[in-house]
Coordinates of C-alpha atoms in Angstrom, one line a residue:
Chain A
M27 CA 55.9 77.2 122.4
N28 CA 55.4 80.7 120.7
R29 CA 58.7 81.6 122.4
S30 CA 60.6 78.7 120.9
I31 CA 59.3 79.6 117.5
G32 CA 60.3 83.0 117.9
A33 CA 63.8 82.2 119.1
A34 CA 64.4 79.6 116.2
A35 CA 63.3 82.1 113.6
G36 CA 65.2 84.8 115.3
A37 CA 68.3 82.5 115.3
F38 CA 67.9 82.0 111.5
L39 CA 67.4 85.8 110.9
L40 CA 70.6 86.2 112.9
L41 CA 72.4 83.8 110.6
L42 CA 71.1 85.7 107.7
S43 CA 72.8 88.8 108.8
L44 CA 76.0 87.3 109.5
F45 CA 76.0 86.1 106.0
P46 CA 74.8 89.2 104.3
S47 CA 75.2 87.8 100.7
P48 CA 73.4 84.5 100.8
A49 CA 73.8 84.6 97.1
F50 CA 77.5 84.7 96.6
P51 CA 78.2 87.1 93.7
V52 CA 79.0 85.6 90.4
L53 CA 81.4 88.3 89.7
Y54 CA 84.5 88.1 92.0
I55 CA 88.1 89.4 91.8
D56 CA 90.8 87.3 93.3
I57 CA 93.0 90.2 95.2
N58 CA 95.8 87.6 95.7
A59 CA 96.2 86.5 91.9
P60 CA 99.1 88.5 90.7
G61 CA 98.1 90.0 87.4
G62 CA 94.7 88.8 87.9
K63 CA 91.6 89.6 85.7
R64 CA 90.4 93.3 86.1
M65 CA 86.6 93.8 86.3
P66 CA 85.3 95.8 83.4
I67 CA 82.9 98.4 85.2
A68 CA 81.0 101.4 83.7
V69 CA 80.1 104.1 86.0
A70 CA 77.0 105.8 84.4
D71 CA 76.2 109.7 84.6
V72 CA 74.0 109.9 87.9
A73 CA 70.5 111.2 87.6
V74 CA 70.2 114.6 89.1
G75 CA 67.0 115.7 90.7
P76 CA 67.0 119.3 92.1
G77 CA 70.6 120.1 92.4
D78 CA 73.7 121.1 90.3
P79 CA 73.5 119.5 87.0
S80 CA 77.3 119.0 87.2
L81 CA 77.0 116.5 89.7
S82 CA 75.9 114.2 87.0
R83 CA 79.4 114.0 85.7
G84 CA 81.1 115.2 88.9
I85 CA 80.0 112.0 91.1
P86 CA 81.1 109.3 88.6
K87 CA 84.5 111.2 88.4
I88 CA 84.9 111.0 92.2
L89 CA 83.9 107.1 92.0
S90 CA 86.0 106.4 88.9
D91 CA 89.1 107.9 90.4
D92 CA 88.6 106.0 93.4
L93 CA 88.4 102.8 91.5
A94 CA 91.4 103.7 89.4
L95 CA 93.7 103.8 92.5
T96 CA 93.3 100.0 92.7
D97 CA 94.4 97.5 90.0
L98 CA 91.1 95.9 90.3
F99 CA 89.1 97.4 87.6
D100 CA 89.0 98.5 83.9
L101 CA 86.8 101.7 83.8
I102 CA 84.6 101.7 80.6
P103 CA 84.9 105.5 79.2
P104 CA 81.6 107.6 79.6
T105 CA 81.9 108.2 75.9
A106 CA 81.0 104.7 75.2
H107 CA 77.9 104.6 77.4
M108 CA 74.7 104.3 75.4
E109 CA 72.0 104.5 78.1
T110 CA 71.0 107.7 80.1
V111 CA 70.1 106.9 83.7
T112 CA 67.1 108.6 85.0
A113 CA 65.1 108.8 88.4
A114 CA 62.8 106.3 86.7
H115 CA 65.4 103.7 86.9
F116 CA 65.2 103.9 90.8
S117 CA 61.5 103.4 90.7
G118 CA 61.1 100.2 88.8
K119 CA 62.3 100.9 85.3
P120 CA 64.8 98.3 84.3
L121 CA 68.3 98.9 83.0
S122 CA 69.1 98.0 79.5
F123 CA 71.6 95.3 80.6
P124 CA 72.3 93.9 77.0
G125 CA 73.3 97.6 76.0
W126 CA 75.9 97.6 78.9
K127 CA 77.1 94.1 78.2
M128 CA 77.6 95.2 74.4
I129 CA 80.2 97.8 75.4
G130 CA 82.1 95.3 77.7
A131 CA 80.9 96.1 81.1
E132 CA 80.4 93.3 83.5
A133 CA 79.3 95.8 86.4
V134 CA 77.3 98.9 86.2
V135 CA 77.1 101.6 88.6
V136 CA 74.1 104.0 88.8
G137 CA 73.1 106.8 91.0
N138 CA 70.3 109.4 91.6
V139 CA 71.2 112.6 93.6
S140 CA 69.0 115.5 94.8
V141 CA 70.1 118.7 96.8
R142 CA 67.5 120.4 98.6
G143 CA 68.8 123.2 100.7
D144 CA 71.4 121.7 103.0
R145 CA 70.4 118.2 102.6
L146 CA 71.9 116.0 100.1
S147 CA 70.5 112.7 99.2
I148 CA 72.2 110.2 96.8
E149 CA 71.0 106.6 96.1
M150 CA 73.9 104.3 94.5
R151 CA 73.5 100.9 93.0
L152 CA 75.9 98.4 91.7
Y153 CA 74.5 96.0 88.9
D154 CA 76.0 92.7 87.6
A155 CA 75.4 93.4 84.0
T156 CA 76.0 89.9 83.0
Q157 CA 73.1 88.6 85.2
G158 CA 70.9 91.9 85.4
T159 CA 71.0 91.6 89.2
L160 CA 71.6 94.1 91.9
L161 CA 74.6 93.4 93.9
V162 CA 74.4 96.3 96.5
G163 CA 72.4 99.2 96.7
K164 CA 72.8 102.3 99.3
R165 CA 70.9 105.4 100.1
Y166 CA 72.8 108.0 101.7
T167 CA 72.0 111.3 103.1
G168 CA 74.0 114.1 104.3
T169 CA 75.1 117.8 103.7
P170 CA 76.5 118.8 100.1
G171 CA 79.8 119.1 102.0
Q172 CA 80.1 115.5 102.7
L173 CA 79.4 114.5 99.1
R174 CA 83.0 113.3 98.5
S175 CA 83.2 111.1 101.7
I176 CA 79.7 109.5 100.6
V177 CA 80.8 108.6 97.4
H178 CA 84.1 107.2 99.0
R179 CA 81.9 105.1 101.1
F180 CA 80.1 103.6 98.1
A181 CA 83.4 103.1 96.3
N182 CA 84.3 101.0 99.4
E183 CA 81.2 99.0 99.0
I184 CA 82.0 98.1 95.4
V185 CA 85.4 96.9 96.4
Y186 CA 84.0 94.8 99.1
T187 CA 81.4 93.3 96.9
F188 CA 83.9 92.2 94.5
T189 CA 86.9 91.3 96.9
G190 CA 85.4 90.7 100.4
V191 CA 87.8 93.3 101.7
R192 CA 86.5 96.7 102.4
G193 CA 88.3 99.5 100.3
V194 CA 90.3 102.4 102.0
F195 CA 88.5 105.3 100.0
G196 CA 88.0 108.3 102.4
T197 CA 90.9 107.5 104.6
E198 CA 93.6 109.9 105.4
I199 CA 97.3 110.3 106.0
A200 CA 98.7 112.5 108.4
F201 CA 102.3 113.8 107.9
T202 CA 104.8 116.6 108.8
A203 CA 106.3 119.1 106.5
R204 CA 108.0 122.4 106.8
S205 CA 105.6 125.3 106.6
G206 CA 106.2 128.1 104.2
R207 CA 109.3 130.4 105.2
S208 CA 109.3 129.1 108.7
R209 CA 112.0 126.7 109.6
G210 CA 109.3 124.8 111.7
K211 CA 107.3 121.9 110.9
E212 CA 103.6 121.5 111.0
L213 CA 101.2 118.6 110.8
Y214 CA 99.1 118.2 107.8
I215 CA 96.6 115.7 106.7
V216 CA 95.6 114.7 103.0
G217 CA 93.1 112.3 101.7
M218 CA 94.5 108.9 100.4
D219 CA 93.4 110.2 96.8
G220 CA 95.9 113.2 97.2
Q221 CA 92.8 115.5 97.7
D222 CA 91.8 117.7 100.6
L223 CA 95.4 118.6 101.7
R224 CA 95.1 120.6 104.9
K225 CA 97.3 122.1 107.7
V226 CA 96.5 120.9 111.2
T227 CA 98.8 122.8 113.4
D228 CA 100.1 126.4 112.9
N229 CA 102.5 127.4 115.8
R230 CA 105.7 127.7 113.7
S231 CA 107.4 125.2 116.0
F232 CA 108.2 121.7 115.6
N233 CA 105.3 119.5 115.5
L234 CA 106.2 115.8 114.9
F235 CA 105.4 112.0 114.8
P236 CA 101.5 112.1 114.1
R237 CA 99.8 108.9 115.5
W238 CA 96.1 108.0 115.1
S239 CA 93.9 106.8 117.5
A240 CA 92.1 103.5 116.5
D241 CA 88.7 105.4 116.1
G242 CA 90.4 107.9 113.8
R243 CA 89.2 110.8 115.9
W244 CA 92.6 111.7 117.5
L245 CA 96.1 112.4 116.7
A246 CA 99.0 112.1 119.3
Y247 CA 101.9 114.0 118.2
T248 CA 105.0 115.8 119.8
S249 CA 105.1 119.7 119.9
Y250 CA 107.8 122.1 120.7
R251 CA 105.3 124.9 120.9
T252 CA 106.4 125.7 124.4
G253 CA 110.1 125.6 123.7
T254 CA 110.4 122.1 125.1
P255 CA 108.8 118.9 123.6
H256 CA 105.4 117.4 125.0
V257 CA 103.1 114.9 123.6
Y258 CA 99.4 116.3 122.9
L259 CA 96.2 114.6 121.8
R260 CA 94.4 116.7 119.3
N261 CA 90.7 116.0 118.3
V262 CA 91.2 116.1 114.4
T263 CA 87.6 117.5 113.9
T264 CA 87.2 120.3 116.7
G265 CA 91.1 120.9 117.1
A266 CA 90.6 120.6 120.8
E267 CA 93.8 119.5 122.5
K268 CA 95.2 117.9 125.8
E269 CA 98.7 117.2 127.0
V270 CA 99.4 113.7 127.6
I271 CA 103.0 113.4 128.2
R272 CA 105.0 115.9 129.9
F273 CA 107.7 113.9 131.8
G274 CA 111.1 113.2 130.4
G275 CA 113.3 114.9 127.5
S276 CA 112.8 113.8 124.0
K277 CA 109.5 112.0 123.4
A278 CA 107.8 110.5 120.5
P279 CA 104.4 108.9 120.3
G280 CA 104.3 105.3 118.8
G281 CA 100.8 104.2 118.5
F282 CA 97.5 103.7 120.3
S283 CA 96.5 100.3 121.7
P284 CA 93.5 99.2 119.5
D285 CA 91.0 99.5 122.5
G286 CA 92.1 103.0 122.7
V287 CA 93.0 102.9 126.3
W288 CA 96.8 103.1 126.1
L289 CA 99.2 105.5 124.1
Y290 CA 102.6 104.0 123.5
A291 CA 105.6 106.3 123.3
G292 CA 109.4 106.4 123.4
V293 CA 110.5 109.0 126.2
S294 CA 114.1 109.8 127.4
Q295 CA 115.2 110.2 130.8
S296 CA 118.8 111.1 131.6
G297 CA 119.5 110.6 127.9
N298 CA 118.3 106.9 128.0
S299 CA 115.1 106.3 126.0
D300 CA 112.6 103.5 127.1
I301 CA 109.1 102.6 126.0
Y302 CA 106.2 103.8 128.2
R303 CA 102.6 103.6 127.8
V304 CA 100.1 106.2 129.3
R305 CA 96.3 106.2 129.6
V306 CA 94.9 108.7 127.4
V307 CA 92.4 109.6 130.1
G308 CA 95.3 110.7 132.3
G309 CA 97.4 108.9 134.9
T310 CA 100.8 107.7 135.7
A311 CA 103.0 106.1 132.9
E312 CA 104.0 102.6 132.9
K313 CA 107.3 101.6 131.6
V314 CA 107.0 98.8 129.0
V315 CA 110.4 98.3 127.8
D316 CA 113.6 99.1 129.9
G317 CA 117.1 98.9 128.8
W318 CA 120.4 100.7 128.7
G319 CA 120.0 101.2 124.9
L320 CA 117.6 103.7 123.1
E321 CA 114.2 102.3 122.9
V322 CA 112.0 104.1 120.5
S323 CA 109.1 103.7 118.0
P324 CA 106.7 101.3 119.8
S325 CA 104.1 100.0 117.3
P326 CA 101.2 97.9 118.8
S327 CA 100.0 94.7 117.3
P328 CA 96.3 94.6 116.1
D329 CA 95.3 92.6 119.0
G330 CA 96.9 94.9 121.4
R331 CA 99.0 91.8 123.1
R332 CA 102.3 92.7 121.6
I333 CA 104.6 95.6 120.4
A334 CA 107.4 96.1 118.0
F335 CA 109.9 98.6 118.7
V336 CA 113.4 99.7 118.0
S337 CA 116.3 99.2 120.4
D338 CA 120.1 99.7 119.7
R339 CA 121.1 97.4 122.5
G340 CA 122.9 95.0 120.4
G341 CA 125.2 98.0 119.0
S342 CA 122.8 99.0 116.2
P343 CA 119.3 100.0 115.8
Q344 CA 117.1 97.0 115.2
V345 CA 113.4 95.8 115.4
Y346 CA 112.3 93.7 118.4
V347 CA 109.0 92.3 119.2
K348 CA 107.7 91.9 123.0
T349 CA 104.5 90.6 124.7
V350 CA 103.2 93.6 126.8
G351 CA 103.9 92.6 130.4
V352 CA 105.8 89.5 129.6
A353 CA 109.6 89.3 130.1
G354 CA 111.6 88.6 127.0
E355 CA 112.0 90.4 123.6
T356 CA 112.7 88.9 120.3
R357 CA 114.8 90.6 117.6
I358 CA 113.0 90.3 114.2
S359 CA 115.0 92.6 111.9
S360 CA 118.1 91.0 110.2
G361 CA 120.7 91.4 107.5
T362 CA 121.1 95.1 108.1
N363 CA 123.0 97.4 110.6
Y364 CA 120.0 99.8 110.8
A365 CA 116.5 99.0 111.1
T366 CA 113.9 101.3 112.5
S367 CA 110.2 102.8 112.6
P368 CA 108.2 99.4 112.5
S369 CA 104.4 99.5 111.6
W370 CA 102.5 96.4 112.2
S371 CA 100.2 95.3 109.7
P372 CA 96.3 95.5 110.1
A373 CA 96.1 91.5 109.8
G374 CA 98.9 91.2 112.2
D375 CA 100.9 88.9 109.8
R376 CA 103.7 91.3 108.9
I377 CA 105.9 94.2 110.2
A378 CA 107.1 96.8 107.9
Y379 CA 110.4 98.8 108.9
T380 CA 113.0 101.2 107.5
A381 CA 116.3 99.2 106.8
R382 CA 119.6 100.3 105.6
S383 CA 120.8 98.5 102.7
G384 CA 123.9 99.2 100.6
G385 CA 124.2 102.7 101.9
R386 CA 120.6 103.5 101.3
F387 CA 117.4 103.4 103.2
V388 CA 114.7 100.9 102.0
I389 CA 111.3 99.5 103.2
A390 CA 111.6 96.0 104.3
S391 CA 108.9 93.7 105.9
V392 CA 109.1 90.6 108.0
A393 CA 106.8 88.2 110.1
P394 CA 106.5 89.0 113.6
D395 CA 108.6 85.9 114.3
G396 CA 111.4 87.3 112.2
S397 CA 111.0 84.9 109.3
G398 CA 110.3 85.9 105.7
V399 CA 112.3 89.2 105.4
R400 CA 111.7 90.9 102.0
E401 CA 112.3 94.4 100.6
V402 CA 109.0 96.0 99.8
A403 CA 110.2 99.4 98.4
S404 CA 113.4 101.1 97.4
A405 CA 114.8 103.8 95.0
A406 CA 118.0 103.6 93.1
D407 CA 118.6 107.2 93.6
G408 CA 117.1 107.9 97.0
D409 CA 115.9 106.8 100.4
C410 CA 112.5 105.2 101.3
E411 CA 111.7 105.5 105.3
D412 CA 108.8 105.6 107.8
P413 CA 106.4 102.8 106.1
S414 CA 102.7 102.9 107.6
F415 CA 100.2 100.3 106.4
S416 CA 96.6 101.3 104.9
P417 CA 93.6 99.9 107.0
D418 CA 93.2 97.1 104.4
G419 CA 96.8 96.1 104.5
R420 CA 97.2 96.1 100.9
S421 CA 99.4 99.3 100.7
L422 CA 102.0 101.5 102.4
V423 CA 102.6 104.9 102.5
Y424 CA 106.2 105.9 103.1
T425 CA 108.6 108.9 102.5
Y426 CA 110.9 109.2 99.8
R427 CA 114.0 111.5 100.1
K428 CA 116.6 112.4 97.4
R429 CA 119.0 115.1 98.6
G430 CA 116.8 118.2 99.3
Y431 CA 113.5 116.7 97.7
S432 CA 111.2 114.7 99.5
A433 CA 107.8 113.1 98.6
L434 CA 105.3 110.7 100.2
K435 CA 104.4 107.7 98.2
I436 CA 102.1 104.8 98.0
I437 CA 103.0 101.2 97.1
S438 CA 101.0 98.2 97.0
T439 CA 102.4 95.4 99.3
D440 CA 103.1 93.2 96.3
G441 CA 105.2 96.0 94.9
R442 CA 103.1 96.2 91.7
R443 CA 101.7 99.6 92.1
Q444 CA 103.2 103.0 93.3
R445 CA 102.1 106.6 93.1
T446 CA 103.2 110.0 94.7
L447 CA 100.8 111.0 97.3
V448 CA 102.3 114.4 98.0
S449 CA 105.1 116.3 96.6
G450 CA 106.3 119.9 96.7
L451 CA 105.9 120.4 100.4
G452 CA 109.5 121.0 102.2
D453 CA 110.7 117.9 104.1
A454 CA 107.5 116.0 104.0
G455 CA 107.8 113.0 106.2
S456 CA 106.5 110.7 109.0
P457 CA 103.2 109.7 107.3
A458 CA 100.6 107.7 109.2
W459 CA 97.8 106.2 107.6
S460 CA 94.4 106.7 109.3
P461 CA 92.1 103.8 110.4
G462 CA 89.2 102.7 108.2
R463 CA 86.2 104.8 107.8
Chain B
M10 CA 56.1 64.7 123.4
K11 CA 55.4 68.4 123.9
G12 CA 59.1 69.0 123.2
T13 CA 58.8 67.4 119.8
F14 CA 55.6 69.3 119.0
S15 CA 57.5 72.4 119.6
W16 CA 60.2 71.2 117.6
K17 CA 58.0 70.6 114.5
W18 CA 56.7 74.0 114.8
A19 CA 60.2 75.4 114.9
V20 CA 61.2 73.6 111.8
L21 CA 58.1 75.0 109.9
A22 CA 58.9 78.6 111.3
L23 CA 62.2 78.2 110.1
S24 CA 61.1 77.0 106.8
V25 CA 58.7 79.9 106.4
A26 CA 61.3 82.4 107.6
A27 CA 63.7 80.8 105.0
L28 CA 61.1 81.4 102.1
V29 CA 60.4 84.9 103.2
A30 CA 64.3 85.7 103.5
V31 CA 64.7 84.2 100.0
G32 CA 61.9 86.3 98.9
C33 CA 63.4 89.4 100.2
A34 CA 66.7 88.4 98.8
K35 CA 65.4 88.2 95.6
K36 CA 63.8 91.6 95.4
Q37 CA 66.2 94.4 94.8
T38 CA 66.2 96.1 98.1
V39 CA 68.4 99.1 98.6
K40 CA 69.7 99.7 102.0
S41 CA 69.8 103.1 103.6
E42 CA 72.9 104.4 105.0
G43 CA 73.8 107.8 106.6
A44 CA 76.9 109.5 105.3
P45 CA 80.0 109.4 107.6
G46 CA 79.3 111.7 110.4
A47 CA 75.8 112.3 109.1
P48 CA 72.7 111.1 110.8
E49 CA 71.4 107.7 109.6
A50 CA 68.6 108.2 107.1
A51 CA 65.2 106.5 107.9
V52 CA 63.8 104.3 105.4
T53 CA 60.9 106.9 105.0
P54 CA 62.5 110.3 104.6
A55 CA 62.1 112.3 107.6
P56 CA 63.3 115.9 108.1
P57 CA 66.7 115.9 110.0
A58 CA 65.8 116.7 113.6
V59 CA 67.5 119.7 115.3
G60 CA 70.3 118.4 117.5
E61 CA 71.2 115.6 115.4
A62 CA 74.6 116.8 115.0
P63 CA 77.2 115.0 113.1
M64 CA 78.9 112.3 115.2
K65 CA 82.4 113.4 114.5
E66 CA 81.8 116.4 116.5
A67 CA 81.2 114.6 119.9
P68 CA 84.4 113.7 121.5
P69 CA 84.6 110.1 123.0
A70 CA 83.0 110.1 126.5
P71 CA 86.1 109.3 128.7
M72 CA 88.2 112.1 127.1
A73 CA 88.5 115.5 129.2
V74 CA 89.4 118.1 126.5
T75 CA 91.2 121.3 127.4
P76 CA 91.3 124.3 124.8
A77 CA 93.9 124.2 122.5
T78 CA 97.3 125.9 123.4
P79 CA 97.2 129.4 121.4
P80 CA 98.8 128.9 118.1
A81 CA 101.9 131.5 118.6
A82 CA 104.9 130.2 120.5
A83 CA 105.2 131.5 124.0
P84 CA 106.9 134.8 124.4
G85 CA 110.6 134.4 124.0
V86 CA 110.3 131.0 122.4
A87 CA 111.3 130.6 118.9
V88 CA 112.7 127.1 118.9
T89 CA 113.1 126.7 115.1
E90 CA 116.0 129.4 115.2
E91 CA 119.6 128.8 115.6
K92 CA 120.9 130.5 118.6
M93 CA 124.3 132.2 118.5
S94 CA 126.9 130.7 120.8
Q95 CA 130.3 131.9 122.0
F96 CA 131.3 128.0 122.2
D97 CA 132.1 125.8 119.5
D98 CA 129.7 122.7 118.9
V99 CA 130.6 119.5 120.0
R100 CA 130.6 117.1 117.1
F101 CA 129.8 113.2 116.9
D102 CA 130.5 110.3 114.7
F103 CA 127.3 108.7 112.9
D104 CA 125.1 107.1 115.2
R105 CA 127.4 107.7 118.0
S106 CA 127.5 109.7 121.2
E107 CA 130.7 109.6 122.7
V108 CA 132.3 113.0 123.3
K109 CA 135.7 112.8 121.3
E110 CA 139.0 114.6 121.8
D111 CA 138.1 118.1 120.4
G112 CA 134.8 118.0 122.0
R113 CA 136.5 117.5 125.3
K114 CA 138.6 120.5 124.7
T115 CA 135.4 122.6 123.9
C116 CA 133.8 121.2 127.1
Q117 CA 136.7 122.2 129.3
A118 CA 136.3 125.9 128.0
V119 CA 132.6 125.7 128.7
A120 CA 133.3 124.3 132.1
D121 CA 135.8 127.1 132.9
Y122 CA 133.4 129.8 131.9
L123 CA 130.5 128.3 134.0
K124 CA 132.6 128.1 136.9
K125 CA 133.7 131.8 136.7
N126 CA 130.1 132.6 136.2
P127 CA 128.3 130.6 138.7
N128 CA 124.8 132.2 137.8
A129 CA 125.2 131.1 134.4
K130 CA 122.4 128.7 133.1
L131 CA 123.4 126.5 130.1
L132 CA 120.9 124.6 127.6
I133 CA 122.8 121.8 125.8
E134 CA 120.9 121.0 122.4
G135 CA 121.4 117.6 120.9
H136 CA 121.3 117.5 117.0
C137 CA 121.7 114.8 114.4
D138 CA 122.3 114.5 110.7
E139 CA 119.3 113.9 108.4
R140 CA 120.0 110.2 107.7
G141 CA 117.7 107.8 109.5
T142 CA 114.3 107.7 111.2
S143 CA 113.2 111.0 113.0
E144 CA 112.2 109.3 116.2
Y145 CA 115.3 107.4 116.5
N146 CA 117.4 110.6 115.8
M147 CA 115.1 112.5 118.4
A148 CA 116.4 110.0 121.1
L149 CA 120.0 109.9 119.9
G150 CA 120.2 113.8 120.0
E151 CA 118.9 113.5 123.8
R152 CA 121.5 111.1 124.4
R153 CA 124.4 113.4 122.8
A154 CA 123.1 116.3 124.7
T155 CA 123.2 114.1 128.0
A156 CA 126.7 112.8 127.1
V157 CA 128.1 116.4 127.1
M158 CA 126.0 117.2 130.2
T159 CA 127.6 114.1 132.0
Y160 CA 131.1 115.3 130.9
L161 CA 130.7 118.7 132.2
V162 CA 129.5 117.5 135.5
S163 CA 132.5 115.4 135.6
L164 CA 134.5 118.5 135.2
G165 CA 133.0 120.1 138.3
V166 CA 130.1 121.9 136.7
P167 CA 127.2 121.9 139.0
E168 CA 124.3 119.6 137.4
A169 CA 121.7 122.4 138.5
A170 CA 123.3 124.9 135.9
L171 CA 122.7 122.6 133.0
S172 CA 119.6 121.3 130.9
T173 CA 119.3 119.5 127.7
V174 CA 117.1 119.3 124.8
S175 CA 116.9 117.2 121.6
F176 CA 116.1 118.5 118.3
G177 CA 117.1 115.4 116.5
K178 CA 117.3 116.1 112.8
E179 CA 114.7 118.8 112.7
K180 CA 117.0 121.6 113.0
P181 CA 120.3 121.3 110.8
L182 CA 123.0 123.8 111.0
D183 CA 124.0 123.0 107.4
P184 CA 121.3 122.5 104.8
G185 CA 123.5 120.3 102.6
H186 CA 123.1 116.7 101.9
D187 CA 126.7 115.6 101.9
E188 CA 129.2 114.1 104.6
G189 CA 130.5 117.8 105.0
A190 CA 127.2 118.9 106.0
W191 CA 126.3 115.9 108.0
A192 CA 129.3 116.2 110.1
K193 CA 128.5 119.8 111.2
N194 CA 124.9 118.6 111.9
R195 CA 126.0 115.7 114.4
R196 CA 126.5 118.0 117.2
A197 CA 125.6 119.4 120.7
H198 CA 125.2 123.0 120.7
F199 CA 125.5 125.5 123.8
V200 CA 123.0 128.2 124.5
L201 CA 123.4 130.3 127.5
K202 CA 120.2 131.3 128.9

């Protein structure tokens, strides 16, 4: 009897945890409504216990910069704020919500930070100012060096609370660019907010085609450091490396299977490039797509069952979709004589690719069955190439080129918002957006 | 009978659980969460135990990791530099890999040299212009180099004397951005080893 009570109560609690917000937030942003209402939000100066007083403004700045990257919020400037948040607000003292409502805020973010030696502790809370209720609160601990990533995490919580879709703050983009005076190309990583740019490789050869593993810990890429191209796996944190593809001539990794078991790549043998997959732990390669044409750029679907790839078997490069291990391939690009570099959206419903249109290259997208082709990004004065989806599927990063100039740009998939992520590095290209954090 | 009795108790338990849960939900609870790569924080603060290294530094179990190759390229290897050649480049049309008439003449000169110098080894580099995707161009460069190799073999050059490498669009001969530069950059380049 006790056992059945326990089981029933347990089942109920499990249900609760499946629906973490039994009280559906009154405040909600419909991300699919074009030009929809923005949420007026105030990010208050945080209370600082022991620690650098500049954190009081520094933390809200990081958070506000994140929120401003979306088109979801109207940030109420700090000069309008009337209440000073103190540690007491985290031990029972209520916020003065009428004051926040008066300056137009429907949501308020407050924080309390302390730094003791190498230990950083932050509590962040998001309130519904109209109801005076707590929407989400989190307490984080880490090192002072992890401050930015902690604040990015709470920014993701805020976006999730209002939209039901987790934000992508703190994710990163890997790409290639010429390095200094060297004619070589090195791998770089930059935060999606354009911060924390860093060089990953430094071997003055060609380092190309970075691709993230599904857990975001590894980059696969092609390097010419020994004089001939091989594919390596690199641990992003430690820099440890392992060679994974040595056979064949030219080779370029396309993407990992979502379970992390396989790395898909285009590999040339006797001048004919086909699609292979290799186990990342080592072992023989399996041929996935065979053909007399050039088959390159495999992009696995989010469920791992299919791949999109490029083949010129029909006389010009086009994008095809294939179920792995099943005969038959379907061409999905149309209306262009040059379609390359497919990138499968995280929801699985779209495939973005580079298309030649009117003598220029543009970013197009299409459903996996070849229907609903549309242009996503183009430039009147240059080329747009190499799209890669953000983990929430709401944006694409791509390369913009105009004669000698190149930059990485980010565009929302509805085309409404666009910004430059990286410029000023020679020949920046091949961007790959990391998985969610 | 016994079953019904248990069921009533279960319903009662559920109601209690629901009340407790609703009560909890109304309280302004704050969840504790570790930073990415940081130890999960306990609800009651505990000093970070030695050995609780950030998770990021532990590689996934099944992966065997070897140390990174030394950053400098191997001695004698500077793949980014254009190597001087006594032979002309073989040029190609956009997105094509057929060896054209003037390219065949160049190949004949190369074949004659290799037949006179049977110990010579020749590397054929395949290159592309800057237009289009890097990966596709990488495979296209390999196909161009292989097309030239196949033609040289047809002229009687032993295959063992030949090897290929593609640089795709990464190593343009002419840094310009017009058809004149592109035409020079769509090429096979010969390097005697």
